[in-house]
CSV table of C-alpha atoms and ligand atoms in Angstrom, one decimal:
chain,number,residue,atom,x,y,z
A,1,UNK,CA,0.0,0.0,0.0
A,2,UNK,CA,1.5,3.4,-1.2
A,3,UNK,CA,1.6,5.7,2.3
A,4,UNK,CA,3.0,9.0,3.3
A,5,UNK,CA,6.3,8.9,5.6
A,6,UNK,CA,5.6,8.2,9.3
A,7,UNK,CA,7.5,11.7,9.9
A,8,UNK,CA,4.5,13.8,7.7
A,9,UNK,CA,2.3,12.9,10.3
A,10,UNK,CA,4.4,14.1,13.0
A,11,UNK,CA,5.2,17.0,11.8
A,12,UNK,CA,1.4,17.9,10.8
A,13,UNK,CA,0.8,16.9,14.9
A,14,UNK,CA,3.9,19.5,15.9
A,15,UNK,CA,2.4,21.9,13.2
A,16,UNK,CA,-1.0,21.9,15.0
A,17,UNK,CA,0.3,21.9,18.5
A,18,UNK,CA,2.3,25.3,17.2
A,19,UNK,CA,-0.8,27.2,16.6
A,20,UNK,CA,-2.2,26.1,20.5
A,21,UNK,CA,-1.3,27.7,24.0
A,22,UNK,CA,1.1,25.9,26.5
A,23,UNK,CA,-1.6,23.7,28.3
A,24,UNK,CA,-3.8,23.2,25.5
A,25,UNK,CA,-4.6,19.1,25.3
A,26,UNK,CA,-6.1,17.7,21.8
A,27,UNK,CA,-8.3,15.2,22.1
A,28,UNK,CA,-9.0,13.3,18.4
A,29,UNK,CA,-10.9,10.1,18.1
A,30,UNK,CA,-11.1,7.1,15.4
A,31,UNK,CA,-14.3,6.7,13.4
A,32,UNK,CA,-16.5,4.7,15.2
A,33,UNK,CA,-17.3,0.7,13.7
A,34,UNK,CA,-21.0,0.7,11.7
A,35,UNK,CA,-23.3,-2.4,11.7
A,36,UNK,CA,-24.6,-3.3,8.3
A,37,UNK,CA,-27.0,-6.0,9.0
A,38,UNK,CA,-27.0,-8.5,12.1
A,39,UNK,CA,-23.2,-9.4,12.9
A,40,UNK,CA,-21.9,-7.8,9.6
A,41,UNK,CA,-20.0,-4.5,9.5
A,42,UNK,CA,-19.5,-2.0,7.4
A,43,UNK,CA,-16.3,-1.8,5.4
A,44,UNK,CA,-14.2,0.6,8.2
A,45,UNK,CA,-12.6,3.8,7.1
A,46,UNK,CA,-10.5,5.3,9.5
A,47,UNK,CA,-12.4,9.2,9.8
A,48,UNK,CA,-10.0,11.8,7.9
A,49,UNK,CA,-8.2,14.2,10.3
A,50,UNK,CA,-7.4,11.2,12.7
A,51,UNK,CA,-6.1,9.7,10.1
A,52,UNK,CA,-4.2,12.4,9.2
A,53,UNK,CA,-2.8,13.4,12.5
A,54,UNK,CA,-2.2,9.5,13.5
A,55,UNK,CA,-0.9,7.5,10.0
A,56,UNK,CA,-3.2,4.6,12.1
A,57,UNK,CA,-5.9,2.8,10.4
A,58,UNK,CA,-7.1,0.5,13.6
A,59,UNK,CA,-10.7,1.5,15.1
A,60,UNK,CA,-11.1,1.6,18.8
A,61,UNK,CA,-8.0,4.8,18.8
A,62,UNK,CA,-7.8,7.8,20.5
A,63,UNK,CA,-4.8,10.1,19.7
A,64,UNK,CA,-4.3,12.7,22.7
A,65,UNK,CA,-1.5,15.8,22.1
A,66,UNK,CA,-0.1,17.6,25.3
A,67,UNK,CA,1.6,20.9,25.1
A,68,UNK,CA,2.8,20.4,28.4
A,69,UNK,CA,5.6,22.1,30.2
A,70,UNK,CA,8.1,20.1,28.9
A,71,UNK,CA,7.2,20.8,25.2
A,72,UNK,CA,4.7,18.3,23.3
A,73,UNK,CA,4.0,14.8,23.9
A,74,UNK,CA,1.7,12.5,22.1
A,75,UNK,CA,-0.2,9.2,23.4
A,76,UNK,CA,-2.1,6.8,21.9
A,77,UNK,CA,-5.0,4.9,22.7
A,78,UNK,CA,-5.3,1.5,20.9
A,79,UNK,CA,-6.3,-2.3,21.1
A,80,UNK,CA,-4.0,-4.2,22.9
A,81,UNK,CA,-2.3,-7.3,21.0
A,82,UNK,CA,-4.7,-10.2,21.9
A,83,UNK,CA,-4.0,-13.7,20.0
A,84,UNK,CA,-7.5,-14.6,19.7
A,85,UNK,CA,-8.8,-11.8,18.5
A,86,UNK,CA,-6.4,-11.7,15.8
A,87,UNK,CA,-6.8,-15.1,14.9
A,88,UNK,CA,-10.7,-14.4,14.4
A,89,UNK,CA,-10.7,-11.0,13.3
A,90,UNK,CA,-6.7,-9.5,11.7
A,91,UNK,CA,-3.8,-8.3,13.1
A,92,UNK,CA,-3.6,-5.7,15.8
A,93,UNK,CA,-0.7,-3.0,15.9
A,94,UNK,CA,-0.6,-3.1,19.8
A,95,UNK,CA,0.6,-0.9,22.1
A,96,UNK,CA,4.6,-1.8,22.4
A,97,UNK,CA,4.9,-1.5,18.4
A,98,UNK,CA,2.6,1.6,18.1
A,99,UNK,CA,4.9,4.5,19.2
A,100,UNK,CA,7.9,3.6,16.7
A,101,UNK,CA,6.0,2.5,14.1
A,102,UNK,CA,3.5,5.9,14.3
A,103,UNK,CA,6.7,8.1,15.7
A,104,UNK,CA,4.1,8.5,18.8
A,105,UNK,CA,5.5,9.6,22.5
A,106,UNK,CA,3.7,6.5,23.8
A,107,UNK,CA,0.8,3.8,23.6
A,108,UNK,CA,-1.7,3.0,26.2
A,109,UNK,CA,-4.1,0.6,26.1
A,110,UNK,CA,-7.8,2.1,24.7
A,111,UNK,CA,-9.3,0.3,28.0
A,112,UNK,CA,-7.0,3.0,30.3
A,113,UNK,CA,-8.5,6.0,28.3
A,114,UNK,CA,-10.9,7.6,31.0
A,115,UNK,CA,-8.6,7.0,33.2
A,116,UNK,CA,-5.5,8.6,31.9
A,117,UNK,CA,-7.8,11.4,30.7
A,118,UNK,CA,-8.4,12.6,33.7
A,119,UNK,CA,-4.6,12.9,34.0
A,120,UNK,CA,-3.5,14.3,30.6
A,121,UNK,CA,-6.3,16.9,31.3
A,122,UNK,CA,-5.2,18.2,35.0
A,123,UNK,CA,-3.8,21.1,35.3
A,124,UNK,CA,-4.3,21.8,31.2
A,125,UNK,CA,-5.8,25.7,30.5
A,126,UNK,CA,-8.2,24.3,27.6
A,127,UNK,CA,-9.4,21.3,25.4
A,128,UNK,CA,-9.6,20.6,22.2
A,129,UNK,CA,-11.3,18.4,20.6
A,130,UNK,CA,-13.9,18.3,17.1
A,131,UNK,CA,-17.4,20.0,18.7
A,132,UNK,CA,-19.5,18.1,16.0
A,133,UNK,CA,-17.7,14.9,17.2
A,134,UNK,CA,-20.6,13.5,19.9
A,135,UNK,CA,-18.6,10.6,20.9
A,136,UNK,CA,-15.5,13.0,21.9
A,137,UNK,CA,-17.7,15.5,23.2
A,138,UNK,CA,-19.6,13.2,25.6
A,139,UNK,CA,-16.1,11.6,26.1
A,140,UNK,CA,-14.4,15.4,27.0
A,141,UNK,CA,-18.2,16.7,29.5
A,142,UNK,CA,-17.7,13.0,31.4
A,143,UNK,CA,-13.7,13.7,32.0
A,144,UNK,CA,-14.4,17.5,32.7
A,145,UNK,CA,-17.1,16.3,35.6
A,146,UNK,CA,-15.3,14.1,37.3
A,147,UNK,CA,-12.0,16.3,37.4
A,148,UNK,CA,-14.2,18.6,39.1
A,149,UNK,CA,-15.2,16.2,41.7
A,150,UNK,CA,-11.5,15.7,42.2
A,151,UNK,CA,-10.9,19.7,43.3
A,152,UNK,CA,-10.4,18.3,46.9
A,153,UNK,CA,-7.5,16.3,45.8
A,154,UNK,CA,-5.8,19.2,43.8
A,155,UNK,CA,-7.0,18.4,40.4
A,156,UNK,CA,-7.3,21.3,38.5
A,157,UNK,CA,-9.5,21.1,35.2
A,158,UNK,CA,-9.3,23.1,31.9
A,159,UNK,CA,-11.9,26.4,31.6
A,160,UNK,CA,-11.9,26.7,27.9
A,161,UNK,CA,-12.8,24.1,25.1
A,162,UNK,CA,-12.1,25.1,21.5
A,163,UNK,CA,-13.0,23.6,18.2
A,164,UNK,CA,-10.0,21.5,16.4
A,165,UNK,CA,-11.8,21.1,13.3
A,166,UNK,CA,-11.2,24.2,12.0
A,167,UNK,CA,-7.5,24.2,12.9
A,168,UNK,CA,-7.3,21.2,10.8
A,169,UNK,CA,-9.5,21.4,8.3
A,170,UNK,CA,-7.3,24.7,7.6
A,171,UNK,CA,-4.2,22.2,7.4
A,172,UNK,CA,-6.0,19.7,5.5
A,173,UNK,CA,-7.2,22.2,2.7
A,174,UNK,CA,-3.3,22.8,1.7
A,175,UNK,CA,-1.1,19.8,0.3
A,176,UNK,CA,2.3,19.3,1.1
A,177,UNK,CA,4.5,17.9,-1.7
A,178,UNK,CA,3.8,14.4,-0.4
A,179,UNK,CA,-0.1,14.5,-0.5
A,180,UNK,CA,-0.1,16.2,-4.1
A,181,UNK,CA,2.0,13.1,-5.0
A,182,UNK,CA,-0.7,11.1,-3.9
A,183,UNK,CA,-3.0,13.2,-5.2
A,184,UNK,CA,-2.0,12.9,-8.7
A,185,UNK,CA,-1.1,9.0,-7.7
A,186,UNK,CA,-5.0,8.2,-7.2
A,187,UNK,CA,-5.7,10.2,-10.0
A,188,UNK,CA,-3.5,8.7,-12.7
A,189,UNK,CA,-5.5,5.5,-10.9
A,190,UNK,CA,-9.0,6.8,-11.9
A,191,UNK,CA,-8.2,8.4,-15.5
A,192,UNK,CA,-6.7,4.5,-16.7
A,193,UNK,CA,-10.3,3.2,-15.5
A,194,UNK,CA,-12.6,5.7,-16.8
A,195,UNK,CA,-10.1,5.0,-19.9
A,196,UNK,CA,-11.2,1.6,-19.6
A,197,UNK,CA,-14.3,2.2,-19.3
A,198,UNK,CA,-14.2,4.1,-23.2
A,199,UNK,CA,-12.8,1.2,-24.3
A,200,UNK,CA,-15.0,-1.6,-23.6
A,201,UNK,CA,-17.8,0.0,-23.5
A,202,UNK,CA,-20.3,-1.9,-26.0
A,203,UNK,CA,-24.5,-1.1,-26.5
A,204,UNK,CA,-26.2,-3.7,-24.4
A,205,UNK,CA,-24.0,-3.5,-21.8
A,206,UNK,CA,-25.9,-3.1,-18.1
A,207,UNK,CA,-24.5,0.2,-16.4
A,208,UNK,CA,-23.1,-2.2,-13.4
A,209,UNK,CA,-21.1,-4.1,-15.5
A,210,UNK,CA,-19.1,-0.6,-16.7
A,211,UNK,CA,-18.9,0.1,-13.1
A,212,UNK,CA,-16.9,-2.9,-12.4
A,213,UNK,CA,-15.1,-2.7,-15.2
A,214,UNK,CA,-14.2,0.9,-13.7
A,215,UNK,CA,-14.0,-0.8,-10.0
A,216,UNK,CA,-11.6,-3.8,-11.5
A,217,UNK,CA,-9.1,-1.4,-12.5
A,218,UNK,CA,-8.9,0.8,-9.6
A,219,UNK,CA,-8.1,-2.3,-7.4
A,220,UNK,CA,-5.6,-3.9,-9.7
A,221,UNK,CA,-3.8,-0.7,-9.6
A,222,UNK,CA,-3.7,-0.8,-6.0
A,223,UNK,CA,-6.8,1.2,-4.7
A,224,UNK,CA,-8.4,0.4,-1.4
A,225,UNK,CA,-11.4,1.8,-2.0
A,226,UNK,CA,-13.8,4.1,-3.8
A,227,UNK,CA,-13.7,7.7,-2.9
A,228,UNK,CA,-17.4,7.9,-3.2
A,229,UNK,CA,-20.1,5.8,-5.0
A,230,UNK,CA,-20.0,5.9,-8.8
A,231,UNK,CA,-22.0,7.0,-11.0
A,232,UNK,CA,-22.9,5.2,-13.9
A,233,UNK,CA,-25.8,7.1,-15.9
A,234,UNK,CA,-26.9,6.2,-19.1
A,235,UNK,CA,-28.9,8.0,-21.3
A,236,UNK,CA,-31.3,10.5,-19.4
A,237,UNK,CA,-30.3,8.7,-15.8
A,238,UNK,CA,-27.2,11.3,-16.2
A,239,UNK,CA,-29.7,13.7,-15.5
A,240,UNK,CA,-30.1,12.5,-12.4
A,241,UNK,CA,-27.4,14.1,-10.5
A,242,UNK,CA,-26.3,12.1,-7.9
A,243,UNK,CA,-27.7,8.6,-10.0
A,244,UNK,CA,-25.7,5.3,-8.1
A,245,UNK,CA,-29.0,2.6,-9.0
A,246,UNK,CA,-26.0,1.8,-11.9
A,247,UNK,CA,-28.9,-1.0,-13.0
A,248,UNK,CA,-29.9,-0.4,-16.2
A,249,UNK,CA,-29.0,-1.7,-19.8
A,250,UNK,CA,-26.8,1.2,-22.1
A,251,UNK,CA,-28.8,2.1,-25.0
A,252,UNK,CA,-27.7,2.4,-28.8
A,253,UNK,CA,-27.6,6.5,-29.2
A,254,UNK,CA,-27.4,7.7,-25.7
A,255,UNK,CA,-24.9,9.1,-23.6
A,256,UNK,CA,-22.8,7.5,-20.7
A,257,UNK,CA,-21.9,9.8,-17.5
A,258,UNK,CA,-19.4,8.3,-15.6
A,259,UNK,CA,-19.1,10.3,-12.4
A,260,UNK,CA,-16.2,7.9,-10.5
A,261,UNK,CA,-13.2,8.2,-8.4
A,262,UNK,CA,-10.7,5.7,-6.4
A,263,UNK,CA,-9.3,6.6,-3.0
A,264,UNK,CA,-5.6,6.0,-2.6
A,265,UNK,CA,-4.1,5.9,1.2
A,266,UNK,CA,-7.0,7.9,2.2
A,267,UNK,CA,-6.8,10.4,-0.7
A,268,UNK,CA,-9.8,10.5,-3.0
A,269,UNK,CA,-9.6,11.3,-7.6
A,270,UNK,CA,-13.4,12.7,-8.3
A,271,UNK,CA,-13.7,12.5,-12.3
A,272,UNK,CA,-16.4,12.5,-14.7
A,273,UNK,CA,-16.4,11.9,-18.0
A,274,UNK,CA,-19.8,11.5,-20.3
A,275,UNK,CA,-19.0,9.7,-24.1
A,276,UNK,CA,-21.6,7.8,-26.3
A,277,UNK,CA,-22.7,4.1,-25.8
A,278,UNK,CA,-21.8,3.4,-29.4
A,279,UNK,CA,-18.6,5.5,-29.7
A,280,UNK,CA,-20.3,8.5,-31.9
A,281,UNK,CA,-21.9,11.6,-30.9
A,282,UNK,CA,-24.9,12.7,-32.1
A,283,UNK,CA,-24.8,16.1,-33.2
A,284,UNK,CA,-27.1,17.2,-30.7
A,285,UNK,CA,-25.2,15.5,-27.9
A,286,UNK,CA,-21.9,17.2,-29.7
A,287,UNK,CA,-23.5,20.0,-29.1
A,288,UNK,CA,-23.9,20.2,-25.8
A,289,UNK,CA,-20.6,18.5,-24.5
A,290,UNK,CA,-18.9,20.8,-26.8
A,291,UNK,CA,-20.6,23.8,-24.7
A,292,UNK,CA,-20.3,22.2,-21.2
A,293,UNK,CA,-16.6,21.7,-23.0
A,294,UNK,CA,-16.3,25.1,-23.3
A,295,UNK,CA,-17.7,26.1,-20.0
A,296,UNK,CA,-14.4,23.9,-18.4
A,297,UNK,CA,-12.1,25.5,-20.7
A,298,UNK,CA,-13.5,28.7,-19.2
A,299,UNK,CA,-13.2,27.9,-15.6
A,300,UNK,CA,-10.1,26.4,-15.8
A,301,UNK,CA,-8.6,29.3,-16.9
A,302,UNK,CA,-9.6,31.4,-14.2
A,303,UNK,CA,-7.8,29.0,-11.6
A,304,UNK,CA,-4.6,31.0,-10.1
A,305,UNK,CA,-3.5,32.0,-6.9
A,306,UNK,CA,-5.8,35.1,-5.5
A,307,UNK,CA,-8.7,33.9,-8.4
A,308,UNK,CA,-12.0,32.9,-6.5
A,309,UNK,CA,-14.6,30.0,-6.8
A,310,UNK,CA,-16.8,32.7,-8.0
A,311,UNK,CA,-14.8,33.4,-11.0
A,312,UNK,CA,-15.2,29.9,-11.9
A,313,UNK,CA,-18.2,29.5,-12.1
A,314,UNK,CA,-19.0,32.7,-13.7
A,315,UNK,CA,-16.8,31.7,-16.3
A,316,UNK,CA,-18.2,28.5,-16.9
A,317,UNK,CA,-22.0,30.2,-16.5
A,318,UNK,CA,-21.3,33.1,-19.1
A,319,UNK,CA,-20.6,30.4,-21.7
A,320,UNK,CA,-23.1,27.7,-20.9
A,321,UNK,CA,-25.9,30.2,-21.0
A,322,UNK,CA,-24.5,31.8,-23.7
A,323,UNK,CA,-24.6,28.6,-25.7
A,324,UNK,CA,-28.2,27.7,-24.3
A,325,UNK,CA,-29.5,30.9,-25.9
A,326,UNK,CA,-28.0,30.2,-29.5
A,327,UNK,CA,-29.6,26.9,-29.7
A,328,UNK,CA,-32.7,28.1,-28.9
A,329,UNK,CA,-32.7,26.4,-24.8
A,330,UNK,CA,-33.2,29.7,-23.5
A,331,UNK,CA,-34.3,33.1,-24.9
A,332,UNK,CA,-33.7,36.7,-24.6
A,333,UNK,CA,-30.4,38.5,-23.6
A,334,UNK,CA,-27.4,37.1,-22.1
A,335,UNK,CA,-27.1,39.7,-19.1
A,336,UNK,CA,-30.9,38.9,-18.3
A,337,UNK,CA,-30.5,34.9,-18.2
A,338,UNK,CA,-27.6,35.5,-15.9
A,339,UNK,CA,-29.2,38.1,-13.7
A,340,UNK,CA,-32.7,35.7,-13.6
A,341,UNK,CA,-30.6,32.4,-13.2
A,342,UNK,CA,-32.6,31.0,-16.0
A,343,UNK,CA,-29.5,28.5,-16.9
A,344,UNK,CA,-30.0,27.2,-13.5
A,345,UNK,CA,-32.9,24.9,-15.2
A,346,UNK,CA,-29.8,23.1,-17.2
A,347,UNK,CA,-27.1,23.9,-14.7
A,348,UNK,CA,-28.1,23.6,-11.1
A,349,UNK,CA,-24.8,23.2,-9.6
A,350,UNK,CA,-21.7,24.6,-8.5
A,351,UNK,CA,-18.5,24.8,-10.2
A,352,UNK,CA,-16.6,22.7,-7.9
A,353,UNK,CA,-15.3,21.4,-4.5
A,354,UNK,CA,-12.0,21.0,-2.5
A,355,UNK,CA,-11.1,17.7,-2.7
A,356,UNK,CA,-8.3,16.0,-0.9
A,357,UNK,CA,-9.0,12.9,2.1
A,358,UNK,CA,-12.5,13.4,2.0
A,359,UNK,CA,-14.1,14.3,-1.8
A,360,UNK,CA,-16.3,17.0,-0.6
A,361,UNK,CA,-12.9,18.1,1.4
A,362,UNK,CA,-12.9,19.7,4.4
A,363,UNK,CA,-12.1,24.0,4.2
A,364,UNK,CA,-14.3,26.9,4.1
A,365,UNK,CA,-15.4,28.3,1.1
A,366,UNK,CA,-16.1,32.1,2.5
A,367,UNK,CA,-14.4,34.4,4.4
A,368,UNK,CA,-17.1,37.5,5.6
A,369,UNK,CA,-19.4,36.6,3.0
A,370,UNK,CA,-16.5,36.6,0.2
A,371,UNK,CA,-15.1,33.9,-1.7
A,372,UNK,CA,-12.2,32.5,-0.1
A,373,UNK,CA,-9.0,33.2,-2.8
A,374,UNK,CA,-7.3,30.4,-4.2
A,375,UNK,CA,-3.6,29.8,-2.5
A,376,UNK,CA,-0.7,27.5,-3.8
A,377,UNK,CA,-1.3,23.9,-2.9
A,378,UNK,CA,-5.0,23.6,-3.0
A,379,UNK,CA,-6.7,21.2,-4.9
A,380,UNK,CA,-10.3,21.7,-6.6
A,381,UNK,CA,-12.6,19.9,-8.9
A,382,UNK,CA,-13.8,21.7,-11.9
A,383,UNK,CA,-17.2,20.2,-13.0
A,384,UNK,CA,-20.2,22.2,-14.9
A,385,UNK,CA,-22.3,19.8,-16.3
A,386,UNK,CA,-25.7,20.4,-18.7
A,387,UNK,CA,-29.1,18.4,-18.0
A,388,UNK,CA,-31.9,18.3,-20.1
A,389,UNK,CA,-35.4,17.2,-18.2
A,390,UNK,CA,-36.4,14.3,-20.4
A,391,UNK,CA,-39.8,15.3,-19.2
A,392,UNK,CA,-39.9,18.7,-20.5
A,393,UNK,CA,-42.3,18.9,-23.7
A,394,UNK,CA,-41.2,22.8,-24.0
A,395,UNK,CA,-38.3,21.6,-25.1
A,396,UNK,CA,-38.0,20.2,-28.4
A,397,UNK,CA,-37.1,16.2,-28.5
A,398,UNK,CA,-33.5,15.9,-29.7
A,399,UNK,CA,-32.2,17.8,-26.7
A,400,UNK,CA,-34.6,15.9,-23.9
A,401,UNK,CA,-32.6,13.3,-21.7
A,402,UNK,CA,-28.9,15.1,-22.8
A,403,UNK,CA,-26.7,15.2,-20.1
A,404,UNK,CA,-23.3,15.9,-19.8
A,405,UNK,CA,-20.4,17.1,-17.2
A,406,UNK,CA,-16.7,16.9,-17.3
A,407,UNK,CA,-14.9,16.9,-14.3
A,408,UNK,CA,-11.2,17.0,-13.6
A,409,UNK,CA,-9.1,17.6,-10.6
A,410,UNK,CA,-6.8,20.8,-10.3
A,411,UNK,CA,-4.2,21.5,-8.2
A,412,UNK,CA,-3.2,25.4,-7.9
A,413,UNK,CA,-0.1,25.7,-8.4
A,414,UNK,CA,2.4,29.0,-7.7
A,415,UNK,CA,1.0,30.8,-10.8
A,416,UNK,CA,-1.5,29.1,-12.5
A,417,UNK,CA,-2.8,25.4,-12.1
A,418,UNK,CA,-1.9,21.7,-13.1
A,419,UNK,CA,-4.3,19.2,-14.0
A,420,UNK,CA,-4.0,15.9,-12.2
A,421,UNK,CA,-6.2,14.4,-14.6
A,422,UNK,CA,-5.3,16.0,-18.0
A,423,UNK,CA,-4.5,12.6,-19.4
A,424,UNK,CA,-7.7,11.6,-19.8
A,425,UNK,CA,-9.3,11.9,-22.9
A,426,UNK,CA,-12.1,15.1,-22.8
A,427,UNK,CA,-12.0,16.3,-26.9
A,428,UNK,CA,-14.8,14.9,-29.1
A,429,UNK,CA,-12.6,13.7,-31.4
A,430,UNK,CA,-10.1,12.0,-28.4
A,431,UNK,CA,-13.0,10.3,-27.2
A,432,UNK,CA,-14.3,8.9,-30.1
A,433,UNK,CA,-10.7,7.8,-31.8
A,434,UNK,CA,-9.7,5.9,-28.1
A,435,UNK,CA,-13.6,4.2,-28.3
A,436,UNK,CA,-13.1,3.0,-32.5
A,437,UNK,CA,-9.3,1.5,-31.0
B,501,LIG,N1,-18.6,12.8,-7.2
B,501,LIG,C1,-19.2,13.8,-6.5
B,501,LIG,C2,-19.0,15.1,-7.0
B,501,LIG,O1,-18.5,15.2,-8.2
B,501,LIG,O2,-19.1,16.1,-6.4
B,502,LIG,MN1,-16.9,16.4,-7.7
B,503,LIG,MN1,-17.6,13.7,-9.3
């Protein structure tokens, strides 16, 4: 399994504890373990920032970060090597191997948490810990009570709690050279299988066998996972926007969208590409993919350091509407569509998202009601898409059930952007010459 350096982590744990008071304890907890059905879980994910503060993939983990007198110290909470357990359910890191192999001040056992809680937190001037978290939160108002019983014995307990999400979500939302090269690592992953996908694609195919044609190659190139559920839409189910039934049979003359990303070590790809079941365009569907085509161009060429999201998805709006008006989709002036929102019928959503661990990443999007500017080592999705209501008798037939977005992942770079995804086919003509080979 490709994985960051043990040291990124530690230094993203010394980077946070640099931005909080001497005293200030971090308390960060593991995603909890989901039941599917009777005894059967849900595939575990380890939840994003502990991942990215820990490097450990084990459930049942708390991570704790002192900035104690003595500088910072880090302890883990984990499951304690049990033969038995391992035999029945996988291996266990354990609490002797944990602090060299995660560069962590030292292990515990999870059973001693409470306890040593109410240690780690004497005397500390504030906690920290995710407010949205309810596990941690209950976790943080039980250890806060019972410090305060122990006044009489000369505990002292924190008076202030602050939020660490946004402390690292603000980390999260800029890569360091490592994550970008595993950024453009899962990428690379996800543009060979929506190439893949172009290539065996055939008319009478179901839409869940070109998922798992798409699903195939992300795991033989190493994936763990999906980043998100795919999308397979033919024909008007791409107007569906977030469409994952993926049961229905691929139509001679319709569009495919293929909205599908892997996740590699915990960092998500997020691309969509739409091409013809048979390997031609219509005109009509040239049409619009060449417009929503144009509308990326656009975008994309907005994206620099101090551009906003805003510009974006102006960009991509001016054209699409635009477009809509000269084939007849909407009428009347330009400004007066854009003013009215009228193109919001056919294009509904936004430009784009961070992406990064999570693909709606973590990172605010405003700052007092502006758009946040674009920095140097974020990474963004640009995706306008087109829809055409296949139930909509106003409009005339050949456009009903058309729909189309592109999406590619962009990382902004020191004065303009690269394209993680840029090898993947996007031209009409691309499209249709990989699908005749
Ligand atoms: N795949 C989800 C999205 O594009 O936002
Ligand atoms: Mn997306
Ligand atoms: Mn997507």
């Amino acid at each position: 399994m490709t994985k960051l350096a043990t040291i990124e982590y530690s230094n993203r744990r010394k980077d946070l504890m640099q931005q909080l008071p001497r005293g200030a304890v971090v308390i960060i907890q593991c995603a909890p373990v989901y039941i599917r059905n009777g005894d059967v879980e849900h595939d575990y994910r380890q939840d994003s920032s502990f991942y990215y503060l820990s490097g450990m993939v084990e459930p049942h983990t708390t991570l704790v970060l002192v900035n104690g007198p003595e500088g910072c110290s880090s302890n883990i909470f984990c499951r304690s090597k049990d033969k038995l357990q391992e035999i029945w359910h996988g291996r266990r890191l354990g609490v002797d191997a944990a602090p060299h192999t995660l560069m962590i001040d030292n292990a515990y056992t999870s059973e001693t948490l409470e306890a040593q809680l109410i240690e780690l937190l004497d005397g500390a001037s504030q906690v920290v810990f995710g407010f949205s978290r309810e596990n941690t939160a209950e976790l943080v108002q039980q250890s806060l009570s019972k410090l305060r019983g122990l006044a009489r014995q000369g505990k002292i307990s924190p008076t202030q709690v602050v939020d660490l999400d946004p402390l690292v979500d603000a980390m999260r939302l800029l890569k360091s050279a490592a994550e970008i090269d595993q950024m453009a690592l899962a990428s690379n992953i996800s543009v060979v299988a929506h190439k893949r996908a172009m290539s065996v694609c055939k008319v009478g195919m179901n839409e869940f066998q070109l998922a798992a044609e798409v699903h195939h190659q992300f795991s033989v190139q190493g994936s763990q996972r999906l980043a998100y559920g795919s999308i397979v839409a033919g024909g008007d189910n791409a107007c569906i926007l977030h469409y994952t039934n993926n049961d229905q049979v691929l139509q001679d003359g319709d569009l495919v969208l293929i909205d599908a990303g892997c996740e590699l070590d915990h960092y998500a790809s997020d691309i969509t590409r739409t091409f013809p079941v048979n390997g031609r365009f219509s005109e009509a569907q040239k049409t619009i993919y060449e417009l929503v085509l144009s509308a990326h161009t656009a975008a994309l060429a907005c994206i620099k350091p101090g551009a906003v999201f805003a510009d974006m998805q102006n960009a991509a709006v001016e054209v699409i509407t635009q477009g809509l008006i000269d084939i007849g989709l909407l009428t009347g002036e330009l400004d007066k569509n854009i003013a009215d929102q009228s193109y919001r019928k056919f294009y509904m959503h936004n430009i784009g998202h961070w992406l990064g661990m999570d693909v709606h990443d973590v990172g605010i999007y405003k700052f007092n009601g502006e758009s946040r500017p674009l920095i140097q080592g974020m990474v963004t999705t640009v995706e306008p898409g087109i829809y055409i209501d296949p139930d909509d008798v106003s409009i005339a037939p050949e456009w009903r059930g058309i729909g189309v977005r592109i999406e590619d992942n962009i990382l902004v770079t020191k004065d303009g952007y690269r394209n993680l995804t840029e090898y993947l086919p996007v031209t009409v003509a691309d499209i249709e010459t990989l699908m005749a080979g």
